[in-house]
Structure formats: C-alpha cells, structure tokens
Short mmCIF file of C-alpha atoms in Angstrom, two decimals:
data_model
loop_
_atom_site.label_atom_id
_atom_site.label_comp_id
_atom_site.label_asym_id
_atom_site.label_seq_id
_atom_site.Cartn_x
_atom_site.Cartn_y
_atom_site.Cartn_z
CA UNK A 1272 -1.01 -13.91 -0.32
CA UNK A 1273 -4.78 -13.32 -0.71
CA UNK A 1274 -6.17 -10.42 1.30
CA UNK A 1275 -9.16 -11.29 3.48
CA UNK A 1276 -10.87 -8.30 5.15
CA UNK A 1277 -13.26 -10.66 6.95
CA UNK A 1278 -10.51 -12.54 8.79
CA UNK A 1279 -10.50 -12.12 12.58
CA UNK A 1280 -6.86 -10.99 12.44
CA UNK A 1281 -7.54 -8.19 9.97
CA UNK A 1282 -10.69 -6.97 11.73
CA UNK A 1283 -8.76 -6.86 15.04
CA UNK A 1284 -5.92 -5.01 13.29
CA UNK A 1285 -8.28 -2.46 11.66
CA UNK A 1286 -10.19 -1.81 14.89
CA UNK A 1287 -6.93 -1.40 16.86
CA UNK A 1288 -5.71 1.06 14.21
CA UNK A 1289 -8.90 3.14 14.58
CA UNK A 1290 -8.62 3.21 18.40
CA UNK A 1291 -4.85 3.87 18.54
CA UNK A 1292 -4.92 6.64 15.91
CA UNK A 1293 -7.89 8.35 17.60
CA UNK A 1294 -5.81 8.79 20.73
CA UNK A 1295 -2.80 10.31 18.98
CA UNK A 1296 -2.00 13.60 17.30
CA UNK A 1297 0.73 15.36 15.33
CA UNK A 1298 3.95 13.62 14.37
CA UNK A 1299 3.28 10.55 16.55
CA UNK A 1300 0.03 9.87 14.68
CA UNK A 1301 1.83 10.07 11.32
CA UNK A 1302 4.59 7.69 12.42
CA UNK A 1303 2.19 5.20 14.01
CA UNK A 1304 0.03 5.21 10.85
CA UNK A 1305 3.14 4.55 8.75
CA UNK A 1306 4.06 1.63 11.03
CA UNK A 1307 0.51 0.27 10.72
CA UNK A 1308 0.63 0.57 6.93
CA UNK A 1309 3.96 -1.29 6.78
CA UNK A 1310 2.62 -3.92 9.19
CA UNK A 1311 -0.44 -4.37 6.97
CA UNK A 1312 1.71 -4.84 3.87
CA UNK A 1313 4.03 -7.36 5.51
CA UNK A 1314 1.49 -9.35 7.58
CA UNK A 1315 -1.71 -9.33 5.49
CA UNK A 1316 -0.69 -8.74 1.89
CA UNK A 1317 2.82 -9.32 0.62
CA UNK A 1318 5.91 -11.51 0.91
CA UNK A 1319 9.11 -9.73 2.09
CA UNK A 1320 10.32 -9.20 -1.51
CA UNK A 1321 6.91 -7.74 -2.38
CA UNK A 1322 7.07 -5.32 0.55
CA UNK A 1323 10.59 -4.28 -0.50
CA UNK A 1324 9.65 -3.74 -4.16
CA UNK A 1325 6.48 -1.82 -3.22
CA UNK A 1326 8.41 0.38 -0.83
CA UNK A 1327 11.15 0.97 -3.42
CA UNK A 1328 8.47 1.90 -5.99
CA UNK A 1329 7.03 4.49 -3.55
CA UNK A 1330 10.42 5.93 -2.60
CA UNK A 1331 11.41 6.26 -6.26
CA UNK A 1332 8.11 8.11 -6.82
CA UNK A 1333 9.02 10.44 -3.95
CA UNK A 1334 12.51 11.05 -5.39
CA UNK A 1335 11.13 11.70 -8.88
CA UNK A 1336 8.51 14.11 -7.50
CA UNK A 1337 11.34 16.07 -5.87
CA UNK A 1338 13.20 16.02 -9.19
CA UNK A 1339 10.08 17.40 -10.89
CA UNK A 1340 9.81 20.19 -8.31
CA UNK A 1341 13.51 21.09 -8.58
CA UNK A 1342 13.84 20.73 -12.36
CA UNK A 1343 10.36 21.36 -13.78
CA UNK A 1344 11.10 21.36 -17.55
CA UNK A 1345 12.69 18.13 -18.74
CA UNK A 1346 12.52 16.64 -15.26
CA UNK A 1347 8.79 16.05 -15.69
CA UNK A 1348 9.17 14.11 -18.95
CA UNK A 1349 12.11 12.13 -17.59
CA UNK A 1350 10.27 11.28 -14.35
CA UNK A 1351 7.07 10.20 -16.11
CA UNK A 1352 8.89 8.06 -18.70
CA UNK A 1353 11.13 6.39 -16.09
CA UNK A 1354 8.27 5.72 -13.66
CA UNK A 1355 5.95 4.39 -16.36
CA UNK A 1356 8.71 2.10 -17.70
CA UNK A 1357 9.29 0.70 -14.21
CA UNK A 1358 5.54 0.18 -13.73
CA UNK A 1359 5.28 -1.67 -17.07
CA UNK A 1360 8.24 -3.86 -16.08
CA UNK A 1361 6.90 -4.64 -12.61
CA UNK A 1362 3.42 -5.41 -13.97
CA UNK A 1363 5.01 -7.83 -16.49
CA UNK A 1364 2.99 -6.74 -19.52
CA UNK A 1365 2.74 -9.47 -22.16
CA UNK A 1366 4.50 -7.45 -24.87
CA UNK A 1367 7.69 -7.39 -22.74
CA UNK A 1368 8.42 -10.93 -23.98
CA UNK A 1369 9.18 -9.37 -27.39
CA UNK A 1370 11.60 -6.83 -25.87
CA UNK A 1371 13.39 -8.59 -23.01
CA UNK A 1372 15.14 -11.92 -22.51
CA UNK A 1373 13.31 -14.46 -20.32
CA UNK A 1374 15.81 -14.11 -17.46
CA UNK A 1375 14.72 -10.48 -16.95
CA UNK A 1376 11.03 -11.39 -16.75
CA UNK A 1377 10.82 -12.51 -13.15
CA UNK A 1378 7.67 -12.61 -11.05
CA UNK A 1379 9.30 -11.83 -7.70
CA UNK A 1380 8.21 -8.18 -7.66
CA UNK A 1381 4.84 -7.40 -6.15
CA UNK A 1382 1.95 -6.34 -8.36
CA UNK A 1383 -0.85 -6.21 -5.76
CA UNK A 1384 -2.09 -2.64 -5.51
CA UNK A 1385 0.59 -1.51 -7.97
CA UNK A 1386 -1.80 -0.03 -10.58
CA UNK A 1387 -3.52 2.09 -7.93
CA UNK A 1388 -0.16 3.09 -6.44
CA UNK A 1389 1.16 4.07 -9.87
CA UNK A 1390 -1.80 6.38 -10.59
CA UNK A 1391 -1.55 7.95 -7.12
CA UNK A 1392 2.15 8.73 -7.53
CA UNK A 1393 1.73 10.07 -11.10
CA UNK A 1394 -1.05 12.35 -9.80
CA UNK A 1395 1.32 13.68 -7.11
CA UNK A 1396 4.10 14.22 -9.69
CA UNK A 1397 1.85 16.12 -12.11
CA UNK A 1398 0.21 18.23 -9.39
CA UNK A 1399 3.60 18.99 -7.79
CA UNK A 1400 4.81 20.10 -11.23
CA UNK A 1401 1.69 22.30 -11.61
CA UNK A 1402 2.35 23.79 -8.16
CA UNK A 1403 -0.89 22.60 -6.53
CA UNK A 1404 1.06 20.42 -4.07
CA UNK A 1405 3.63 22.17 -1.90
CA UNK A 1406 6.59 20.64 -0.10
CA UNK A 1407 6.14 16.90 0.31
CA UNK A 1408 7.09 15.28 3.59
CA UNK A 1409 8.33 11.68 3.15
CA UNK A 1410 6.20 10.24 5.98
CA UNK A 1411 3.00 11.84 4.67
CA UNK A 1412 3.82 10.79 1.11
CA UNK A 1413 4.37 7.17 2.22
CA UNK A 1414 1.18 7.25 4.30
CA UNK A 1415 -0.73 8.51 1.27
CA UNK A 1416 0.74 5.81 -0.98
CA UNK A 1417 0.52 2.90 1.47
CA UNK A 1418 -2.72 3.83 3.29
CA UNK A 1419 -3.94 0.32 4.23
CA UNK A 1420 -7.63 1.21 3.93
CA UNK A 1421 -7.36 1.84 0.17
CA UNK A 1422 -4.09 0.15 -0.82
CA UNK A 1423 -5.46 -3.02 -2.41
CA UNK A 1424 -8.10 -1.65 -4.82
CA UNK A 1425 -8.64 2.07 -4.25
CA UNK A 1426 -10.68 4.27 -4.56
CA UNK A 1427 -7.99 6.59 -5.93
CA UNK A 1428 -7.88 9.44 -3.43
CA UNK A 1429 -6.20 12.76 -4.27
CA UNK A 1430 -3.17 13.76 -2.18
CA UNK A 1431 -4.67 17.19 -1.40
CA UNK A 1432 -7.84 15.58 0.03
CA UNK A 1433 -5.80 13.06 2.03
CA UNK A 1434 -3.55 15.80 3.43
CA UNK A 1435 -6.47 18.09 4.35
CA UNK A 1436 -8.41 15.31 6.08
CA UNK A 1437 -5.34 14.04 7.89
CA UNK A 1438 -4.47 17.52 9.15
CA UNK A 1439 -7.93 17.91 10.72
CA UNK A 1440 -8.47 16.54 14.22
CA UNK A 1441 -8.78 12.73 14.59
CA UNK A 1442 -12.16 11.82 13.19
CA UNK A 1443 -13.43 9.30 15.72
CA UNK A 1444 -13.29 11.90 18.51
CA UNK A 1445 -15.48 14.25 16.49
CA UNK A 1446 -17.88 11.62 15.25
CA UNK A 1447 -21.21 11.02 16.97
CA UNK A 1448 -22.21 7.47 17.90
CA UNK A 1449 -24.59 7.50 14.94
CA UNK A 1450 -21.95 8.53 12.40
CA UNK A 1451 -19.60 5.83 13.79
CA UNK A 1452 -22.45 3.37 13.39
CA UNK A 1453 -23.00 4.59 9.81
CA UNK A 1454 -19.32 3.93 9.05
CA UNK A 1455 -19.52 0.42 10.56
CA UNK A 1456 -22.72 -0.24 8.55
CA UNK A 1457 -20.92 0.83 5.38
CA UNK A 1458 -18.14 -1.67 6.17
CA UNK A 1459 -20.71 -4.43 6.79
CA UNK A 1460 -22.66 -3.67 3.60
CA UNK A 1461 -19.39 -3.84 1.68
CA UNK A 1462 -18.51 -7.21 3.21
CA UNK A 1463 -21.99 -8.61 2.43
CA UNK A 1464 -21.66 -7.42 -1.17
CA UNK A 1465 -18.14 -8.84 -1.67
CA UNK A 1466 -18.49 -12.06 0.34
CA UNK A 1467 -22.08 -13.06 -0.37
CA UNK A 1468 -23.72 -11.29 -3.33
CA UNK A 1469 -20.56 -11.35 -5.48
CA UNK A 1470 -19.95 -15.03 -4.69
CA UNK A 1471 -23.55 -15.93 -5.63
CA UNK A 1472 -23.07 -14.19 -8.97
CA UNK A 1473 -19.66 -15.82 -9.46
CA UNK A 1474 -21.27 -19.26 -9.37
CA UNK A 1475 -23.06 -18.42 -12.65
CA UNK A 1476 -20.49 -16.02 -14.14
CA UNK A 1477 -18.41 -16.32 -17.27
CA UNK A 1478 -15.10 -18.10 -16.57
CA UNK A 1479 -11.83 -17.84 -18.55
CA UNK A 1480 -12.34 -21.40 -19.88
CA UNK A 1481 -16.04 -21.01 -20.76
CA UNK A 1482 -16.72 -22.12 -24.34
CA UNK A 1483 -19.06 -19.31 -25.38
CA UNK A 1484 -19.40 -20.69 -28.89
CA UNK A 1485 -21.07 -23.88 -27.70
CA UNK A 1486 -23.77 -22.01 -25.74
CA UNK A 1487 -27.12 -20.59 -26.79
CA UNK A 1488 -27.66 -16.82 -26.79
CA UNK A 1489 -29.70 -17.00 -23.57
CA UNK A 1490 -27.09 -19.12 -21.77
CA UNK A 1491 -24.31 -16.75 -22.90
CA UNK A 1492 -26.35 -13.72 -21.78
CA UNK A 1493 -26.84 -15.23 -18.28
CA UNK A 1494 -23.09 -15.87 -17.94
CA UNK A 1495 -22.24 -12.36 -19.14
CA UNK A 1496 -24.77 -10.61 -16.87
CA UNK A 1497 -23.68 -12.73 -13.88
CA UNK A 1498 -20.06 -11.77 -14.59
CA UNK A 1499 -21.05 -8.07 -14.75
CA UNK A 1500 -22.79 -8.24 -11.35
CA UNK A 1501 -19.95 -10.32 -9.90
CA UNK A 1502 -17.48 -7.57 -10.85
CA UNK A 1503 -19.82 -4.88 -9.53
CA UNK A 1504 -20.49 -6.50 -6.13
CA UNK A 1505 -16.86 -7.58 -5.67
CA UNK A 1506 -15.36 -4.17 -6.44
CA UNK A 1507 -18.07 -1.89 -5.06
CA UNK A 1508 -18.21 -4.09 -1.93
CA UNK A 1509 -14.50 -3.58 -1.42
CA UNK A 1510 -14.95 0.19 -1.96
CA UNK A 1511 -17.81 0.36 0.60
CA UNK A 1512 -15.55 -1.44 3.06
CA UNK A 1513 -12.66 0.98 2.29
CA UNK A 1514 -14.90 4.06 2.59
CA UNK A 1515 -16.40 2.91 5.92
CA UNK A 1516 -12.96 2.10 7.33
CA UNK A 1517 -11.59 5.40 5.96
CA UNK A 1518 -14.35 7.35 7.74
CA UNK A 1519 -13.38 5.75 11.06
CA UNK A 1520 -9.71 6.58 10.42
CA UNK A 1521 -10.54 10.18 9.46
CA UNK A 1522 -9.37 9.87 5.84
CA UNK A 1523 -12.49 9.18 3.79
CA UNK A 1524 -11.75 8.16 0.20
CA UNK A 1525 -14.06 9.40 -2.59
CA UNK A 1526 -17.22 7.54 -3.62
CA UNK A 1527 -16.51 5.17 -6.49
CA UNK A 1528 -19.88 3.72 -7.58
CA UNK A 1529 -23.38 5.03 -8.16
CA UNK A 1530 -25.60 2.26 -9.60
CA UNK A 1531 -23.70 1.92 -12.92
CA UNK A 1532 -26.30 -0.48 -14.37
CA UNK A 1533 -28.81 2.42 -14.33
CA UNK A 1534 -26.62 4.59 -16.60
CA UNK A 1535 -28.53 6.20 -19.51
CA UNK A 1536 -25.52 6.20 -21.83
CA UNK A 1537 -21.90 5.14 -21.79
CA UNK A 1538 -20.64 8.61 -20.70
CA UNK A 1539 -23.06 8.42 -17.76
CA UNK A 1540 -21.80 4.88 -17.09
CA UNK A 1541 -18.23 6.11 -16.48
CA UNK A 1542 -19.55 8.77 -14.09
CA UNK A 1543 -21.14 5.95 -12.07
CA UNK A 1544 -18.58 3.12 -12.44
CA UNK A 1545 -15.11 3.41 -10.85
CA UNK A 1546 -15.58 7.17 -10.73
CA UNK A 1547 -12.23 7.92 -9.10
CA UNK A 1548 -10.52 6.28 -12.09
CA UNK A 1549 -12.69 8.25 -14.55
CA UNK A 1550 -11.74 11.52 -12.84
CA UNK A 1551 -8.06 10.55 -12.83
CA UNK A 1552 -8.12 9.65 -16.54
CA UNK A 1553 -10.03 12.85 -17.38
CA UNK A 1554 -7.53 15.07 -15.53
CA UNK A 1555 -4.26 13.38 -16.45
CA UNK A 1556 -4.87 11.74 -19.85
CA UNK A 1557 -7.94 13.08 -21.68
CA UNK A 1558 -7.66 16.80 -20.84
CA UNK A 1559 -3.93 17.19 -21.74
CA UNK A 1560 -4.46 15.20 -24.95
CA UNK A 1561 -7.55 17.19 -25.93
CA UNK A 1562 -5.80 20.50 -25.20
CA UNK A 1563 -2.89 19.31 -27.37
CA UNK A 1564 -5.23 18.52 -30.27
CA UNK A 1565 -6.86 21.99 -30.01
CA UNK A 1566 -3.51 23.56 -30.80
CA UNK A 1567 -3.12 21.43 -33.96
CA UNK A 1568 -5.17 22.97 -36.82
CA UNK A 1569 -3.96 20.17 -39.13
CA UNK A 1570 -6.30 17.81 -37.31
CA UNK A 1571 -9.15 19.68 -39.01
CA UNK A 1572 -11.57 22.44 -38.13
CA UNK A 1573 -13.90 20.07 -36.27
CA UNK A 1574 -13.09 19.61 -32.58
CA UNK A 1575 -14.83 16.24 -32.59
CA UNK A 1576 -11.92 14.58 -34.39
CA UNK A 1577 -9.44 15.68 -31.72
CA UNK A 1578 -11.84 14.77 -28.92
CA UNK A 1579 -12.47 11.34 -30.49
CA UNK A 1580 -8.74 10.60 -30.79
CA UNK A 1581 -8.18 11.75 -27.18
CA UNK A 1582 -11.09 9.55 -26.01
CA UNK A 1583 -9.77 6.46 -27.81
CA UNK A 1584 -6.28 6.90 -26.33
CA UNK A 1585 -7.72 7.60 -22.85
CA UNK A 1586 -9.83 4.45 -22.88
CA UNK A 1587 -6.91 2.42 -24.23
CA UNK A 1588 -4.88 3.62 -21.22
CA UNK A 1589 -7.83 2.64 -19.01
CA UNK A 1590 -7.88 -0.83 -20.58
CA UNK A 1591 -4.16 -1.56 -20.20
CA UNK A 1592 -4.24 -0.15 -16.66
CA UNK A 1593 -6.91 -2.73 -15.75
CA UNK A 1594 -4.82 -5.72 -16.87
CA UNK A 1595 -1.82 -6.91 -18.79
CA UNK A 1596 -3.34 -9.06 -21.55
CA UNK A 1597 -4.68 -8.14 -25.00
CA UNK A 1598 -8.26 -8.63 -23.74
CA UNK A 1599 -7.93 -5.61 -21.44
CA UNK A 1600 -6.60 -3.42 -24.26
CA UNK A 1601 -9.62 -4.48 -26.32
CA UNK A 1602 -11.92 -3.69 -23.38
CA UNK A 1603 -10.51 -0.15 -23.41
CA UNK A 1604 -10.79 0.22 -27.18
CA UNK A 1605 -14.40 -1.02 -27.19
CA UNK A 1606 -15.29 1.55 -24.52
CA UNK A 1607 -13.42 4.22 -26.48
CA UNK A 1608 -15.48 3.32 -29.54
CA UNK A 1609 -18.71 3.43 -27.49
CA UNK A 1610 -17.85 6.91 -26.21
CA UNK A 1611 -16.86 8.24 -29.65
CA UNK A 1612 -20.08 6.89 -31.21
CA UNK A 1613 -22.13 8.35 -28.34
CA UNK A 1614 -20.57 11.83 -28.57
CA UNK A 1615 -20.82 11.91 -32.40
CA UNK A 1616 -24.48 10.82 -32.19
CA UNK A 1617 -25.13 13.43 -29.49
CA UNK A 1618 -23.44 16.18 -31.55
CA UNK A 1619 -25.42 15.22 -34.66
CA UNK A 1620 -28.77 15.21 -32.81
CA UNK A 1621 -28.03 18.50 -31.07
CA UNK A 1622 -27.05 20.19 -34.34
CA UNK A 1623 -30.17 18.94 -36.05
CA UNK A 1624 -32.86 19.37 -33.38
CA UNK A 1625 -31.39 21.75 -30.79
CA UNK A 1626 -30.31 21.04 -27.22
CA UNK A 1627 -33.65 21.81 -25.53
CA UNK A 1628 -35.66 19.53 -27.78
CA UNK A 1629 -33.17 16.68 -27.32
CA UNK A 1630 -33.24 17.14 -23.53
CA UNK A 1631 -37.07 16.90 -23.56
CA UNK A 1632 -36.94 13.83 -25.78
CA UNK A 1633 -34.40 12.11 -23.49
CA UNK A 1634 -36.51 12.81 -20.41
CA UNK A 1635 -39.43 10.85 -21.95
CA UNK A 1636 -39.47 7.52 -20.06
CA UNK A 1637 -39.44 5.07 -23.02
CA UNK A 1638 -36.33 6.79 -24.42
CA UNK A 1639 -34.76 6.81 -20.95
CA UNK A 1640 -35.53 3.09 -20.46
CA UNK A 1641 -34.18 2.22 -23.92
CA UNK A 1642 -30.97 4.14 -23.11
CA UNK A 1643 -30.54 2.24 -19.83
CA UNK A 1644 -31.15 -1.15 -21.51
CA UNK A 1645 -28.78 -0.42 -24.39
CA UNK A 1646 -26.04 0.89 -22.08
CA UNK A 1647 -26.41 -2.05 -19.70
CA UNK A 1648 -26.06 -4.61 -22.49
CA UNK A 1649 -23.20 -2.78 -24.23
CA UNK A 1650 -21.17 -2.39 -21.03
CA UNK A 1651 -21.91 -5.97 -19.89
CA UNK A 1652 -20.67 -7.22 -23.28
CA UNK A 1653 -17.45 -5.17 -22.97
CA UNK A 1654 -16.60 -6.89 -19.65
CA UNK A 1655 -16.38 -10.21 -21.54
CA UNK A 1656 -12.92 -9.06 -22.66
CA UNK A 1657 -11.75 -9.27 -19.04
CA UNK A 1658 -12.12 -13.04 -19.24
CA UNK A 1659 -10.80 -13.76 -22.73
CA UNK A 1660 -7.13 -14.41 -23.39
CA UNK A 1661 -5.69 -13.68 -26.86
CA UNK A 1662 -6.15 -17.25 -28.14
CA UNK A 1663 -9.77 -17.51 -27.02
CA UNK A 1664 -10.48 -14.05 -28.42
CA UNK A 1665 -9.07 -15.08 -31.81
CA UNK A 1666 -11.32 -18.19 -31.80
CA UNK A 1667 -14.44 -16.16 -31.03
CA UNK A 1668 -13.64 -13.43 -33.59
CA UNK A 1669 -12.84 -15.94 -36.35
CA UNK A 1670 -16.12 -17.72 -35.66
CA UNK A 1671 -18.11 -14.46 -35.68
CA UNK A 1672 -16.51 -13.35 -38.96
CA UNK B 1494 -31.59 6.20 22.22
CA UNK B 1495 -33.38 7.47 19.06
CA UNK B 1496 -35.34 4.91 17.01
CA UNK B 1497 -33.15 5.66 13.99
CA UNK B 1498 -30.04 4.51 15.86
CA UNK B 1499 -31.83 1.38 17.10
CA UNK B 1500 -32.84 0.52 13.53
CA UNK B 1501 -29.22 0.95 12.42
CA UNK B 1502 -27.98 -1.24 15.26
CA UNK B 1503 -30.51 -3.93 14.33
CA UNK B 1504 -29.41 -3.71 10.68
CA UNK B 1505 -25.75 -4.06 11.69
CA UNK B 1506 -26.63 -7.12 13.82
CA UNK B 1507 -28.55 -8.64 10.89
CA UNK B 1508 -25.65 -8.07 8.48
CA UNK B 1509 -23.20 -9.64 10.94
CA UNK B 1510 -25.49 -12.68 11.24
CA UNK B 1511 -25.73 -12.98 7.45
CA UNK B 1512 -21.93 -12.82 7.19
CA UNK B 1513 -21.46 -15.41 9.94
CA UNK B 1514 -23.98 -17.78 8.34
CA UNK B 1515 -23.21 -17.44 4.64
CA UNK B 1516 -19.77 -15.89 4.04
CA UNK B 1517 -17.08 -18.19 2.65
CA UNK B 1518 -13.70 -18.32 4.39
CA UNK B 1519 -12.18 -15.96 1.87
CA UNK B 1520 -12.87 -14.32 -1.49
CA UNK B 1521 -10.55 -13.17 -4.25
CA UNK B 1522 -10.76 -9.51 -5.10
CA UNK B 1523 -10.86 -9.20 -8.87
CA UNK B 1524 -8.78 -6.07 -9.28
CA UNK B 1525 -5.86 -7.73 -7.49
CA UNK B 1526 -6.00 -10.76 -9.79
CA UNK B 1527 -5.85 -9.15 -13.26
#
C-alpha cells in the first residue's frame, strides 16, 4: 500500500491528530496517540498481516529490552542476535535463499519502515543496557516505535529526546501563530520537494534497466546526477514533512539533511546526508568496534588500521541496512573505502605539514571548490549501486575490466 | 499582523498553489521501496 502524505484523507488525519492531541494531557494523550499510530498503520500503510507483524516486531523488542535490563550480561548478546536474525528474515535478504528452503521465504510480513524501526529498537536496547534509559512503559515504547510522523522513513529519533519532548506540555498550545506557520511551511516545502522537484529529477534519473554501457559519458553523468538529486529531494522532502508535522505534534525529530552536495569531503558528506543514521552508526557500530580494536595490540601500533577496519564494517552495515541486494552492500563498501582513503590522506598531510597549515590551505577557495566537486562526483557515483542488481553490476564491472 | 508573518502566509499560499497545479496523484518514497 503506497503511502501518500498529500492525499486529502491523510492530511485530514494528520490535522485531526494535531488538534485532538493538543487538547489532551497525561495518560489519555498517550493512549489516544497510540490509537492514532495504529490507525495510521492499518488505514494508510499496511495490510492486516503487515500491521500484525510490525506490532509483533515492536512487542518482541520491548520484551527483549526488559530481558536486557533484568539480565544484563548474556541477555544483551542474546537479545541483539535474536532481534537481528528476525530483522534479516523479515527483510528477506537475498543470501537467505542459500540458507532456507523456499517455503520459509514468504513475503507476507511487512517491511515498510522496518529498517528504521529496527535501529530505533536496537538503540533502546543498548541504551537500556547502559542504564541511560530507565523503566520503559509499554505505551510510550509503542508510541516511540510507531510514531506515525516518522514511521515510514525517519529521521531516527532517540528515545530520550522523544520521551523528554512528550513529557513537556502539548506543543501547539505553547506555539505562537508564527511558529505554527513555520511548521506548516516546513511541511509544504517538504511536499514540494518530494512531489515536484524529486519527480522532475526522476524523469531524467538512472533507472534499474538503464543500459549505462551504451551511453556516452555526458549522458551517463546526467542520469547519475539526476538520480542523486531525485534521492535527495525525495528523502529530504519526506524529512521536512516529518519534522514540520512533528513540531505541530510536540515531538520534533532531529534534522537529517544539510545541503549534502556542498560537502567538502566524504566525512563532511555523512554529517550532512541522513545525519540521524550517521549518528546512530557512529554510536552503535563504529565507536564499539573502534574501542574494541584499541584493546587489541596485535592489530599494530597504528590506530589508523583499527579505525579503518571499523569504518569499513560500519559502512558495510550502512549499505546492507539501506537495501537487501548486493548493490547496497557495494554502496556501503565504496563509502567505507572513500572514508578510509580520506582519513589516511588527512593523517598523512597533517603529519607532514601540521594541522594549522593544512587548515589554512583547505580554507583557500580553489581547494575548497575542488573538494566540493570531487566529493559531489564521488558520492553521486556511489548512488549508482542503489540501482544496479547483481547481474547488471557484473556486466558493468566485466566491461570496465 | 507583522509583515514577516504576512510574507510567510503568502509563501504558504504559493506553495499550496504549486502543489495543486503540479503535484502528481502520488509518489513513491525511495526508502520504502529498497
């Protein structure tokens, strides 16, 4: 069931939710929001089996988080392994065909919003284990997981932020007319980006069946750039819409985009593109891995080796989180390689010339412009892997070699 | 009403008009399709 935020039904639903929630407080507000979230899932997004599987996935996450809080040692490993295995099964990753018989690979379970839901629940599990989340109430946990304003495509909000904002007084009552207007404008800008600008770009963008090998370099470049801007307007438009709606509901999700095509290098790019994902990956994948490598002297005296390995694994996780085919894994590995090359280059320059001299050199506009152009082209190229299946990828690689 | 608010209202009206004139019936959101 495709989700359409511009449909009259959804806009009426969202506006009613804002008005109804503004007039409520305490437990009633929590329960009404939960009802609205379940209504959204069942009316606007999923079939009944999809609603059931999504709800079961959330409730299992709640149960496992309790297990982690009660039994912190092995419970954490068990919970993470079990939850990740279920996520991989529900997402129907391609490699499952090697492990499971066809009759187990059904498509009846919902996958819409599942990647975002999985990262939100894992964050709650890890933070509950670390003690930064106290006692979880089931209604608040379900509201956090199923929050209709961010359910489909994020941004990935932290539970602590959601809880703090929710506990404050209903936002619309506190907001001035101008701040309400700002929130509505943000929704409208998001809809214009997703419905108009993204669709214009899509008309020229790279398609899964595009035969890149038969095109000239210029034609290929136009398709690749159009695909880049299509992805940007589609996703950042949705995020603007979610942030504007969140502000009206009193639960503002974090900013997710900051002009990624103006990034000076690939590390800067990931601070500007899907930032809530970058922060999640940094906290829950890169940092634990890097800390683990620091305690392993066998990896060598140089910290760069450990950091590089942690970066490659982190970006591989990012790639397979984005999608289930080999192209997405390659997207992650290419970005991992970009980041490793960038940090090695940066370390080498800093060692040779000193940090202050390098900073001055980078501030010089031709170097800045060259960095932006290089990063833009490198990141636009990496998005090609979103559209290539394994067979097409093999054709392109064999031709290039 | 301050001019700033009027400008924002006019911008909102313009964006609604653009959506009414040019928006297709529905779009697919990429991150739900992968």
